[in-house]
Short mmCIF file of C-alpha atoms in Angstrom, two decimals:
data_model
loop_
_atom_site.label_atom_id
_atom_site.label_comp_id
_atom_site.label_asym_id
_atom_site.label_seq_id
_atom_site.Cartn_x
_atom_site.Cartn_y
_atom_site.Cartn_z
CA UNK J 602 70.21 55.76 108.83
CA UNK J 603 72.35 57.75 110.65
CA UNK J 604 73.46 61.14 108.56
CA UNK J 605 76.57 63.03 109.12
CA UNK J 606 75.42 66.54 108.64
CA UNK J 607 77.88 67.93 110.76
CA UNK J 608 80.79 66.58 107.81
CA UNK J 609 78.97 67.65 105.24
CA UNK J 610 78.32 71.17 106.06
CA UNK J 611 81.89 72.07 107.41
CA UNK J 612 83.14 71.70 103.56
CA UNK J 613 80.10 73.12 102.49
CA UNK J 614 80.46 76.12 104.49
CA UNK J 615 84.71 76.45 104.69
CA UNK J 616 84.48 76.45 100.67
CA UNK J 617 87.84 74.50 100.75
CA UNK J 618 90.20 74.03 97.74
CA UNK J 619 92.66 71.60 97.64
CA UNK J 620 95.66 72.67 95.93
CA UNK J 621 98.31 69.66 95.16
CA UNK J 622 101.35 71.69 93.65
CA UNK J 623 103.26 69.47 91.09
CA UNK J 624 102.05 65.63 91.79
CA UNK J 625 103.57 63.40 90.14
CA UNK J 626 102.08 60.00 90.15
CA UNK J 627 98.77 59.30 88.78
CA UNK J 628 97.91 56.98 91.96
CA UNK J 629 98.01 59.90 94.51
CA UNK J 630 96.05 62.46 92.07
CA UNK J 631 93.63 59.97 92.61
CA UNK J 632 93.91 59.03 96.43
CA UNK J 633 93.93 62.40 97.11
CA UNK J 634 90.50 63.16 94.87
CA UNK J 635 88.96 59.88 97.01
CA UNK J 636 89.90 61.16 100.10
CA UNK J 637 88.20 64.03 98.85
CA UNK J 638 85.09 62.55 98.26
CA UNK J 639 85.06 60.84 100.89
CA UNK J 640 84.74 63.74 103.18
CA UNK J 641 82.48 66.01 100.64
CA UNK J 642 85.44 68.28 99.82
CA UNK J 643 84.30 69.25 96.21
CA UNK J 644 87.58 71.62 94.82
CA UNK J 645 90.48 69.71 93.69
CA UNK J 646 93.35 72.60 92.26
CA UNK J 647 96.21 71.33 90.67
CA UNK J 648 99.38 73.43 90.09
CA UNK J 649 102.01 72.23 87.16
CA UNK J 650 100.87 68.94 87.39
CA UNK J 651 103.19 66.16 85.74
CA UNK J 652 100.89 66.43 82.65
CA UNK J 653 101.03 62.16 81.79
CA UNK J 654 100.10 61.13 85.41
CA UNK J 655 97.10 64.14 85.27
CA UNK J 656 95.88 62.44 82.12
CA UNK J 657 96.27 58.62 84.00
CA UNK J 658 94.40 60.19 86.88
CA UNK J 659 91.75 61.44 85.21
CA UNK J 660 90.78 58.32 83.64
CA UNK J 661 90.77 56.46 86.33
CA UNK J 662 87.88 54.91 87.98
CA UNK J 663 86.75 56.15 91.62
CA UNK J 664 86.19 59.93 92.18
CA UNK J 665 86.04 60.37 88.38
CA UNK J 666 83.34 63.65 88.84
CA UNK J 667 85.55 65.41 91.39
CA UNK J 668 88.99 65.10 88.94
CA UNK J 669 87.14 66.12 85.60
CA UNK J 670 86.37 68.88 87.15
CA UNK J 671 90.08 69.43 88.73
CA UNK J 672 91.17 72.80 88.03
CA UNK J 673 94.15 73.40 86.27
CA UNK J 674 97.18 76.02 87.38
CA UNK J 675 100.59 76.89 85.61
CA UNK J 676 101.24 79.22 88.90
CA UNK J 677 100.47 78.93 93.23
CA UNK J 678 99.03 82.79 92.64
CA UNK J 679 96.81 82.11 90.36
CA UNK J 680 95.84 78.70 92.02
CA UNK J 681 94.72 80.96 95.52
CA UNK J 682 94.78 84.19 93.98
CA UNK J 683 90.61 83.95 95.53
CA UNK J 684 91.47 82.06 98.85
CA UNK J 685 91.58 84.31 101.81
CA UNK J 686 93.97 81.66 103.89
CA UNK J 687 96.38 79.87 102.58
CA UNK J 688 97.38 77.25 104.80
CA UNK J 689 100.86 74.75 103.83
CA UNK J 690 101.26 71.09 104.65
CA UNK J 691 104.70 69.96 105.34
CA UNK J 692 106.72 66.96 107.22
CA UNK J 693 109.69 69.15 108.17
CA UNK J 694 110.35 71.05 111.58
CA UNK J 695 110.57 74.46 111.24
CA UNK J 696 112.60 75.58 108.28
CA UNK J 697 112.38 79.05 109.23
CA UNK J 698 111.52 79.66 112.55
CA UNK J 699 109.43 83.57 111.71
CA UNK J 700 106.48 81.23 109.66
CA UNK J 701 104.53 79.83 111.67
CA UNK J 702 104.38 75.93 111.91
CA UNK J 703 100.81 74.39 113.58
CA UNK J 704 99.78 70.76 114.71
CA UNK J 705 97.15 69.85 112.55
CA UNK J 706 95.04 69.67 115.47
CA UNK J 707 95.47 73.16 116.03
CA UNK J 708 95.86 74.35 112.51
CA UNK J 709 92.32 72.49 111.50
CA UNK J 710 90.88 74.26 114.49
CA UNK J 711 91.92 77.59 112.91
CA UNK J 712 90.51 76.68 109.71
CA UNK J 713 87.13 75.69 111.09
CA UNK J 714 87.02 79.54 112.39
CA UNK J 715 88.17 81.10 109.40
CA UNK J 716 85.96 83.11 106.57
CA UNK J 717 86.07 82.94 103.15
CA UNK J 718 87.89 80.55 100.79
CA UNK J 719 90.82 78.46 102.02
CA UNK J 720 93.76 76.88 100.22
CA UNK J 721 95.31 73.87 101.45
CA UNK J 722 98.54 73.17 99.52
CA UNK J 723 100.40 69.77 99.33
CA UNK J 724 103.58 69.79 98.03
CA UNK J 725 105.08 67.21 95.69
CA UNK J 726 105.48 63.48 96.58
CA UNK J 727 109.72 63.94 96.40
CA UNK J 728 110.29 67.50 97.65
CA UNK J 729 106.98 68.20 99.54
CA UNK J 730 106.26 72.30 99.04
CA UNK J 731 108.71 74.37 98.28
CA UNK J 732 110.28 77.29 100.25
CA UNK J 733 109.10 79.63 96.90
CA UNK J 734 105.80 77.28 97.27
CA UNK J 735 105.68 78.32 101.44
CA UNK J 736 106.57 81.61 100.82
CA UNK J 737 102.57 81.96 99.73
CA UNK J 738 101.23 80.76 102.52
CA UNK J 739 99.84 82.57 105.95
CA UNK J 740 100.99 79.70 108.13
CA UNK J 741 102.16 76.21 107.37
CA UNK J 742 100.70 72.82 109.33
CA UNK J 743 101.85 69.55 109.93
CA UNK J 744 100.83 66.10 110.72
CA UNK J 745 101.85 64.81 113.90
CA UNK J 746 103.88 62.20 113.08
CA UNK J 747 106.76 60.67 114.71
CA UNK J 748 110.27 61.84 114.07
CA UNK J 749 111.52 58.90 112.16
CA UNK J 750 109.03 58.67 109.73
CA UNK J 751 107.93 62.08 109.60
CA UNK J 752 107.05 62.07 105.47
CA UNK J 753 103.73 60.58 104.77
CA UNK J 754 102.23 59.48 101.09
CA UNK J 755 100.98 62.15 99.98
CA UNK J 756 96.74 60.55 99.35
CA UNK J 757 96.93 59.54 103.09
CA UNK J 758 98.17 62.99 104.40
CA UNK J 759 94.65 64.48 102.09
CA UNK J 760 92.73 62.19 103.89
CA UNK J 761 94.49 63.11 107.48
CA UNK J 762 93.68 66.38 107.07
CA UNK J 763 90.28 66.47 105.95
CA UNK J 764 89.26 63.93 108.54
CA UNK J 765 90.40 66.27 110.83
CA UNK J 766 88.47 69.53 109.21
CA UNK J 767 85.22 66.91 109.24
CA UNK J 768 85.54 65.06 112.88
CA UNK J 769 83.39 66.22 115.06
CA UNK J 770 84.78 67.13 118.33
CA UNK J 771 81.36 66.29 120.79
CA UNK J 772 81.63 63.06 118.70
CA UNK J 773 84.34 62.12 120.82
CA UNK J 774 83.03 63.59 124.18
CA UNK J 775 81.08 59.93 124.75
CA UNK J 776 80.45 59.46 128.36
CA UNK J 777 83.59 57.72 130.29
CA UNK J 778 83.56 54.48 130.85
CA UNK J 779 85.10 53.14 134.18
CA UNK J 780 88.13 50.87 132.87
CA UNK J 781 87.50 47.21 133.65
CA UNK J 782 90.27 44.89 132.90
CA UNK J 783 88.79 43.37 129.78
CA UNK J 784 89.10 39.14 128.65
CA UNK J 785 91.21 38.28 126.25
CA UNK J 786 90.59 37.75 122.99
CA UNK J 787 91.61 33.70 123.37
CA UNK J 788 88.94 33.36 126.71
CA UNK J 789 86.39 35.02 124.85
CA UNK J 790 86.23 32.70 121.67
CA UNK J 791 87.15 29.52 123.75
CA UNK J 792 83.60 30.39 125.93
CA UNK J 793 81.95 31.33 122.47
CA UNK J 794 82.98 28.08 121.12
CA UNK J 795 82.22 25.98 124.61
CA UNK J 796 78.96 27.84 124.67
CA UNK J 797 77.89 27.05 120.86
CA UNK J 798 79.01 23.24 121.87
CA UNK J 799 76.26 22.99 124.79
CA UNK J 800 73.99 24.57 122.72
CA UNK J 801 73.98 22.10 119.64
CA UNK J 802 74.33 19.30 121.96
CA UNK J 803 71.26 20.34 124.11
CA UNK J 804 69.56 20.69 120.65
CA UNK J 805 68.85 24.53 120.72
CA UNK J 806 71.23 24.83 117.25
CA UNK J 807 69.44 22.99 114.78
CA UNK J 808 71.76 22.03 112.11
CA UNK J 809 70.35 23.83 109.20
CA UNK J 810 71.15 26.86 110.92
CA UNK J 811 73.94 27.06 113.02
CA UNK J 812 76.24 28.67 110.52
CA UNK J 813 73.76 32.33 111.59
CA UNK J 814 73.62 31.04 115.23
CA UNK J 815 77.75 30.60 115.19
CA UNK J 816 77.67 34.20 114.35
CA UNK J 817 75.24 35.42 116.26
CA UNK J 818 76.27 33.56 119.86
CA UNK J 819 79.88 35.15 118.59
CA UNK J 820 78.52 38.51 119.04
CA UNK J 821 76.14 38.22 122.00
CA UNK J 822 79.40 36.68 124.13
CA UNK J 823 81.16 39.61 122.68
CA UNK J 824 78.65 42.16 124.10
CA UNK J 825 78.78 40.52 127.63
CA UNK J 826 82.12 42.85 127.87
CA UNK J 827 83.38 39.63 130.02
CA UNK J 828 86.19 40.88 132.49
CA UNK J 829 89.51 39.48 132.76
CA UNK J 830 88.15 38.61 136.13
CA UNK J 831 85.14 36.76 135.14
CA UNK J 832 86.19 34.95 131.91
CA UNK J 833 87.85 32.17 133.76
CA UNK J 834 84.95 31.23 136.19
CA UNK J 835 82.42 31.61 133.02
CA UNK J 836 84.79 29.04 131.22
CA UNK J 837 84.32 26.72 134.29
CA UNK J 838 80.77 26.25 134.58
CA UNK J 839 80.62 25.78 130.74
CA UNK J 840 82.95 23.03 131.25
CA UNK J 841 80.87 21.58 133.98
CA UNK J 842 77.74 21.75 131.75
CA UNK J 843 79.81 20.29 128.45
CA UNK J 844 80.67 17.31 130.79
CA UNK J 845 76.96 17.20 131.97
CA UNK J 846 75.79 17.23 128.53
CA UNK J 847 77.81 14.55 127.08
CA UNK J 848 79.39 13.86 123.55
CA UNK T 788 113.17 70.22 117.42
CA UNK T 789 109.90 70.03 118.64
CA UNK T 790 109.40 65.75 119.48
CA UNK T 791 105.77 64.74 119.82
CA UNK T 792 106.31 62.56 122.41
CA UNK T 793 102.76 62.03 122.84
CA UNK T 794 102.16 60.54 119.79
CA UNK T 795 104.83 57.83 120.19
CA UNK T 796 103.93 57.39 123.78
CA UNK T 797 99.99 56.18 123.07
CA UNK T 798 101.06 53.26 120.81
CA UNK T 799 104.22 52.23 122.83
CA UNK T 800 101.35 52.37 126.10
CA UNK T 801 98.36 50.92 123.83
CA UNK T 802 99.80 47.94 122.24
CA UNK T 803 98.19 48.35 119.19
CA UNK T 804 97.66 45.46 116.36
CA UNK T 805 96.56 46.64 113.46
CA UNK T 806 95.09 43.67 111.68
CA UNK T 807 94.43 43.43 107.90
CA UNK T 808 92.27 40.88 106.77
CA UNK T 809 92.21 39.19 103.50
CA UNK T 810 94.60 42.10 101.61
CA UNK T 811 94.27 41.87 98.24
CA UNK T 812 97.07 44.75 96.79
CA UNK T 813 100.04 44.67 97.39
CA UNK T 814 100.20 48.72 97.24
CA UNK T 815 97.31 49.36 100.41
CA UNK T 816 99.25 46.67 102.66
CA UNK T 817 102.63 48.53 102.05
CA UNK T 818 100.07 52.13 102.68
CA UNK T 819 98.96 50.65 105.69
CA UNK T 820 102.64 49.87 106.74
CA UNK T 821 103.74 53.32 106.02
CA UNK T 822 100.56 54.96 107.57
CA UNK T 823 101.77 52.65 110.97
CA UNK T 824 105.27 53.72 110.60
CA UNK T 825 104.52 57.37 110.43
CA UNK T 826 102.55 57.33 113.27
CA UNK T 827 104.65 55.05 115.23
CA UNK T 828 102.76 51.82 115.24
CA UNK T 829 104.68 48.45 115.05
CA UNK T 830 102.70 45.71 115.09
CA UNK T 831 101.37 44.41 111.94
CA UNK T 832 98.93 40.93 111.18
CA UNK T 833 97.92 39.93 108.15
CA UNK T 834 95.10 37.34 108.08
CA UNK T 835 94.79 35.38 104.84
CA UNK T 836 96.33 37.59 102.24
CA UNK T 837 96.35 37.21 98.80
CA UNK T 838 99.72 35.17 98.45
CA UNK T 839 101.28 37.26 96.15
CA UNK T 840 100.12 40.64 97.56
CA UNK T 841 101.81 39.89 100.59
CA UNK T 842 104.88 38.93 98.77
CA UNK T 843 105.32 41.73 96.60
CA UNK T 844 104.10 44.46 99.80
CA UNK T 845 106.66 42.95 101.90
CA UNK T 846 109.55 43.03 98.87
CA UNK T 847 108.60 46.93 98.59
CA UNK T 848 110.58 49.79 99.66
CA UNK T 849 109.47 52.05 102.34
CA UNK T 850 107.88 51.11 106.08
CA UNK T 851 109.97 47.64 104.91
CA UNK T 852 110.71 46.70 108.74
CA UNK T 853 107.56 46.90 109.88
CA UNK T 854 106.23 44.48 106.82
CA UNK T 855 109.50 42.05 107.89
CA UNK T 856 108.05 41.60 111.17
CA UNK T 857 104.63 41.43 110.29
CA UNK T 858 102.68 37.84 111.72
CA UNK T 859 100.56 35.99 109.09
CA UNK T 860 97.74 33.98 110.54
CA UNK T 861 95.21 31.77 108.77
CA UNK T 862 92.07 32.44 110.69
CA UNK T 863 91.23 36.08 112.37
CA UNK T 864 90.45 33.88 115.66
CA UNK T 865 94.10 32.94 116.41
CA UNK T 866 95.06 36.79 115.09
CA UNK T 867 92.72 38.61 117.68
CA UNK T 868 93.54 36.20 120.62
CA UNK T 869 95.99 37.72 122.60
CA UNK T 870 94.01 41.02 122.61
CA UNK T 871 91.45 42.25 125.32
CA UNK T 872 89.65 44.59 122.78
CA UNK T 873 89.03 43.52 119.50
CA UNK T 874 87.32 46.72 117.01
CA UNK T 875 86.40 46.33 113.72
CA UNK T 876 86.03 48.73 111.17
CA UNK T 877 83.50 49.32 108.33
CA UNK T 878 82.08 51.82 105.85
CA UNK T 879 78.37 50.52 106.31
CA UNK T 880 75.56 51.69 108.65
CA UNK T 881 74.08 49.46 111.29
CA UNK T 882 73.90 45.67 109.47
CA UNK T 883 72.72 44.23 112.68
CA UNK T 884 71.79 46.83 115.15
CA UNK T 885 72.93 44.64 118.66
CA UNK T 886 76.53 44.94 117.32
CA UNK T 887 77.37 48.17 118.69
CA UNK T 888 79.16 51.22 116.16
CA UNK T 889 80.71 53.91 117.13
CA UNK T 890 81.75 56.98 115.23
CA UNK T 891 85.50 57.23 114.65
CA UNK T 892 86.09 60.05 117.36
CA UNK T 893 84.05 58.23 120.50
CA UNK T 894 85.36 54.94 119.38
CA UNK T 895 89.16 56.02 119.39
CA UNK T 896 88.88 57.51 122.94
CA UNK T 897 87.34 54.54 124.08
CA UNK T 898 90.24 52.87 123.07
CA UNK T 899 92.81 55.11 124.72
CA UNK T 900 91.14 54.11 127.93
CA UNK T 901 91.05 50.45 127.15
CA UNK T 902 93.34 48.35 129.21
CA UNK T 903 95.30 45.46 126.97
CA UNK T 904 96.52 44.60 123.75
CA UNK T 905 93.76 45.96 121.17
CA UNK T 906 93.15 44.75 117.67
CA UNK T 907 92.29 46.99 114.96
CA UNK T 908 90.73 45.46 112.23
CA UNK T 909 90.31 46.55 108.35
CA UNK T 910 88.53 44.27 105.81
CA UNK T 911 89.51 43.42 102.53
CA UNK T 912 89.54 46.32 99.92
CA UNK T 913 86.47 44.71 97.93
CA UNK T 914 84.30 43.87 100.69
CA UNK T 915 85.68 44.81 104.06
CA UNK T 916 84.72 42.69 107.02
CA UNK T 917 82.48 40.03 106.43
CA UNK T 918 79.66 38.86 109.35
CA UNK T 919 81.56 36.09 110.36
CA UNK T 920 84.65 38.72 110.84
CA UNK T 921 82.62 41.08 113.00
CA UNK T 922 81.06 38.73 114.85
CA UNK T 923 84.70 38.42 116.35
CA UNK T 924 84.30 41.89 117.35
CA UNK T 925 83.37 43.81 120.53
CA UNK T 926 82.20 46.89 118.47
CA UNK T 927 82.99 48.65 115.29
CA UNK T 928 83.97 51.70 114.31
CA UNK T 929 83.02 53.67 111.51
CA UNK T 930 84.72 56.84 109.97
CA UNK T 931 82.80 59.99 109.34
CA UNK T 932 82.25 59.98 105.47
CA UNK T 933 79.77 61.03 103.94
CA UNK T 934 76.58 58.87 102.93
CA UNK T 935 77.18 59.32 98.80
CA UNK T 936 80.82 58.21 99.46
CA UNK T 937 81.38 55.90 102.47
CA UNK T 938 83.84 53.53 101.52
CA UNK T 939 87.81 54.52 101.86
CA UNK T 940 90.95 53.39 100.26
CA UNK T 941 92.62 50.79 102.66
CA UNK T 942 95.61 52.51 103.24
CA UNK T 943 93.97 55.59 103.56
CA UNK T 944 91.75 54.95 106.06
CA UNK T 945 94.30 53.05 108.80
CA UNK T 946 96.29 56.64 108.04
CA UNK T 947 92.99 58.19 109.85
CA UNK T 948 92.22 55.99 112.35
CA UNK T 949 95.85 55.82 113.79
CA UNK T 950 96.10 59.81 113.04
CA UNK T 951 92.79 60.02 115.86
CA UNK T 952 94.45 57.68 118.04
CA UNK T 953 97.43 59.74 118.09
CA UNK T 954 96.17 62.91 117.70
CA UNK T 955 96.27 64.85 120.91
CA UNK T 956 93.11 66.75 121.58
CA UNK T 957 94.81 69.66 123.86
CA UNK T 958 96.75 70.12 120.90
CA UNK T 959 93.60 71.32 119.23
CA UNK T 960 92.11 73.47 122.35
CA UNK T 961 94.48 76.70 120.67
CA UNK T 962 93.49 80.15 122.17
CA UNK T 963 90.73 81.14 119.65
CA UNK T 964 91.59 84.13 117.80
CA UNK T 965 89.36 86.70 117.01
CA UNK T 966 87.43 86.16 113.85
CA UNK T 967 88.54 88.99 111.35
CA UNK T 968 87.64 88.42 107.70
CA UNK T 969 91.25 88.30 105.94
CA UNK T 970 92.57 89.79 102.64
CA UNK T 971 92.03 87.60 99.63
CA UNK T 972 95.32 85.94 98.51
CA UNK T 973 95.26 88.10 94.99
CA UNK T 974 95.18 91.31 96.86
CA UNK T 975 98.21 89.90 99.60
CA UNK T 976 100.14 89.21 96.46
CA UNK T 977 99.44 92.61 94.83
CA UNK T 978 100.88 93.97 97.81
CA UNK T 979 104.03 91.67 97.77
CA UNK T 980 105.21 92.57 94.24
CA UNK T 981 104.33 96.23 94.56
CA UNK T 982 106.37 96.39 97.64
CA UNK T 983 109.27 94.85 95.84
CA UNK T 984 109.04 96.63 93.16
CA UNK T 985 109.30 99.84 95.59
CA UNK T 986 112.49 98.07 97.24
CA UNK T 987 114.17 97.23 93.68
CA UNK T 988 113.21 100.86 93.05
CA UNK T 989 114.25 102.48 96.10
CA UNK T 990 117.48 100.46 96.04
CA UNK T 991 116.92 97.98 98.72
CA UNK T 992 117.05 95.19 97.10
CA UNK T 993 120.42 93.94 95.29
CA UNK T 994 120.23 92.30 91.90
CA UNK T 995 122.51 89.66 93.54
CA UNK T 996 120.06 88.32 95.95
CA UNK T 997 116.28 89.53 94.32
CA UNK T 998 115.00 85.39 94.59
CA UNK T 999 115.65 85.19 98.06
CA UNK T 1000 114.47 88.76 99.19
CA UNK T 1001 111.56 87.98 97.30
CA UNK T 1002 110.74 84.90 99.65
CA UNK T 1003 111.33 86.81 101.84
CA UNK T 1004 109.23 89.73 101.67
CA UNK T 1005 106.22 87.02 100.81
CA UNK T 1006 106.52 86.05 103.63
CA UNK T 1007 106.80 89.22 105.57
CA UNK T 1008 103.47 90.41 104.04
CA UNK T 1009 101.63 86.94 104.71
CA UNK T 1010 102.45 87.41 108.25
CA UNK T 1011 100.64 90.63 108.51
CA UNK T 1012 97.84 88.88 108.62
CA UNK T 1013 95.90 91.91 106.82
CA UNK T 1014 92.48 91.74 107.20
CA UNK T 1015 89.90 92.39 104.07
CA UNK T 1016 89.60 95.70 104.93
CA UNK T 1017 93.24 97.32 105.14
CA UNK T 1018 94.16 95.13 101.79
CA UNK T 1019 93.12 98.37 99.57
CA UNK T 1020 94.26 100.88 101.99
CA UNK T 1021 98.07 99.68 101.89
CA UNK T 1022 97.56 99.17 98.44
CA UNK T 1023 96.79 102.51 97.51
CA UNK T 1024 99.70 103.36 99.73
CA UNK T 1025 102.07 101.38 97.67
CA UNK T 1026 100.59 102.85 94.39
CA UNK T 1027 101.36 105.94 95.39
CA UNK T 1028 104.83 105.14 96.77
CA UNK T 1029 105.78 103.37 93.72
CA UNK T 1030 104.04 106.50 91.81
CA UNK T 1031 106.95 108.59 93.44
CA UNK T 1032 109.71 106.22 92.83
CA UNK T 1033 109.17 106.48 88.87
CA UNK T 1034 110.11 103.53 86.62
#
């Protein structure tokens, strides 16, 4: 099986705390710890939590190891008093224009680079961070997301941001592929289903198994990458051969 | 205000579906709506949801257009079939190794070079796409979790795949910065309230507006950017400022 060192060992090595200053619903404590987990980000912080939707959080199922071991803050200080960056999510434009306001793209890319300990902060689910909150922090980042709907849930911005600190950028450097104007969808099933006709009726599908050969005709049509082009004249000669083959 | 008009441009240019099959909460189909708003995706289908789900999601405040204009079909053949490109996603390895996966990075540049409507698909919570589902599919896509915890929250992982297709990847090529090992957050604070504490001294700083100078003068030392090694000098300078000052 295919292993994903490369995720792995960025939180390994960035030694990464996640620092959610005062959540309030239990739900997102735990999205966020998931997201964690998902991404092998191992230090949840939490700063003035609302203490009932901690306690729901904790008991929750799903990313149970990574909350019990949560750690606790009354202040931001203390919370990345031993974090050499401290790095603040936000949804807002700049607020004020002297602290300085990254992509995430960027911002992650600056993180990969940094030593020691890093802090990323996430505000509250209502008011997001605070400018007292900000005021800690060396630089602030946001998701790029569109003006309209600039706020995201707060779990889904976690796992945003640590997919970005874990994606691997020669992952995406695949060799280009010359853009054919693909079939659609509609051509691609009606040949699948044409095709799986000729074969029961010229007795290749046995019965007993043609819910397996169904699938697996499905996907072998599907790997043919059929062009827009070619779909239609495919569809005609499995006409002709339906017609040949008879009910 | 800074508009990221790349990030609304790709899904206004792709003519994205993103295509949820067999929901079963109510709370990861309104996720996924809000994850689609945020990044500026319209289109929603909803194969086969769980009746209710879909009612109570679509009665739910928040990314409530998008879920008022979503299209329910009953089979993912008559979702998929006005799309060229249909990609599924999944938490697993390779189940059958002739279907081709892809890791999320490769897989979402493919797609930005696809021509045609494309399909995004997400499985239900419990057991995300079945065989019969994928076999719809041209290739999958996988996220880069990690092996001990593969499997993402619905809503949270259409956040990430729409957050790669609209991320912008010369956002991320920043000038690199020289790698300088930075003061730890406890000794950046030190040096905030000893400076202020020299300012209320000295006079500087009015009674009348201490909370905002204070913000202020966070800030100011955060964006020194003082490196590990100059922490203790300045701080001995401060010490011996504040020494002079007297009480």
């Amino acid at each position: 099986m295919h292993r994903d060192v490369s995720t792995a060992n960025f939180f390994q090595r960035a030694d990464l705390r996640v620092v959610l200053v005062a959540p309030r619903n239990p739900l997102n404590i735990g999205a966020a710890a998931r997201a964690m987990a998902n991404f092998g980000c191992t230090r949840l912080r939490v700063v003035n939590p609302y203490e009932v939707a901690f306690r729901e959080a904790r008991s929750a199922v799903g990313a149970a190891p990574l909350l019990a071991s949560a750690e606790e803050f009354t202040t931001l200080a203390a919370a990345v008093a031993d974090c050499a960056l401290v790095v603040g999510t936000t949804s807002l434009g700049h607020r004020e224009p002297q602290h300085p306001l990254r992509r995430l793209e960027s911002g992650a890319r600056l993180m990969r680079q940094a030593a020691g300990p890093i802090a990323l902060l996430f505000g509250s689910e209502k008011f997001g961070l605070s400018n007292e909150d900000m005021s800690h922090c060396h630089w602030l980042m946001r998701i790029p997301t569109v003006d309209l709907n600039r706020s995201m849930n707060l779990g889904q911005a976690v796992a945003v941001c640590l997919y970005e600190l874990a994606r691997n950028s020669r992952a995406a450097a695949a060799r280009p592929e010359k853009p054919v104007k693909a079939a659609r969808a509609a051509d691609t099933e009606q040949i699948t289903v044409m095709l799986l006709e000729a074969l029961e009726r010229s007795g290749y599908i046995k019965p007993l198994t043609a819910a397996s050969a169904k699938t697996k005709v499905r996907r072998l049509v599907r790997r043919l990458n059929l062009s827009a082009h070619d779909a239609p004249v495919v569809l005609g000669m499995l006409r002709q051969i339906l017609w040949k083959l008879g009910a």
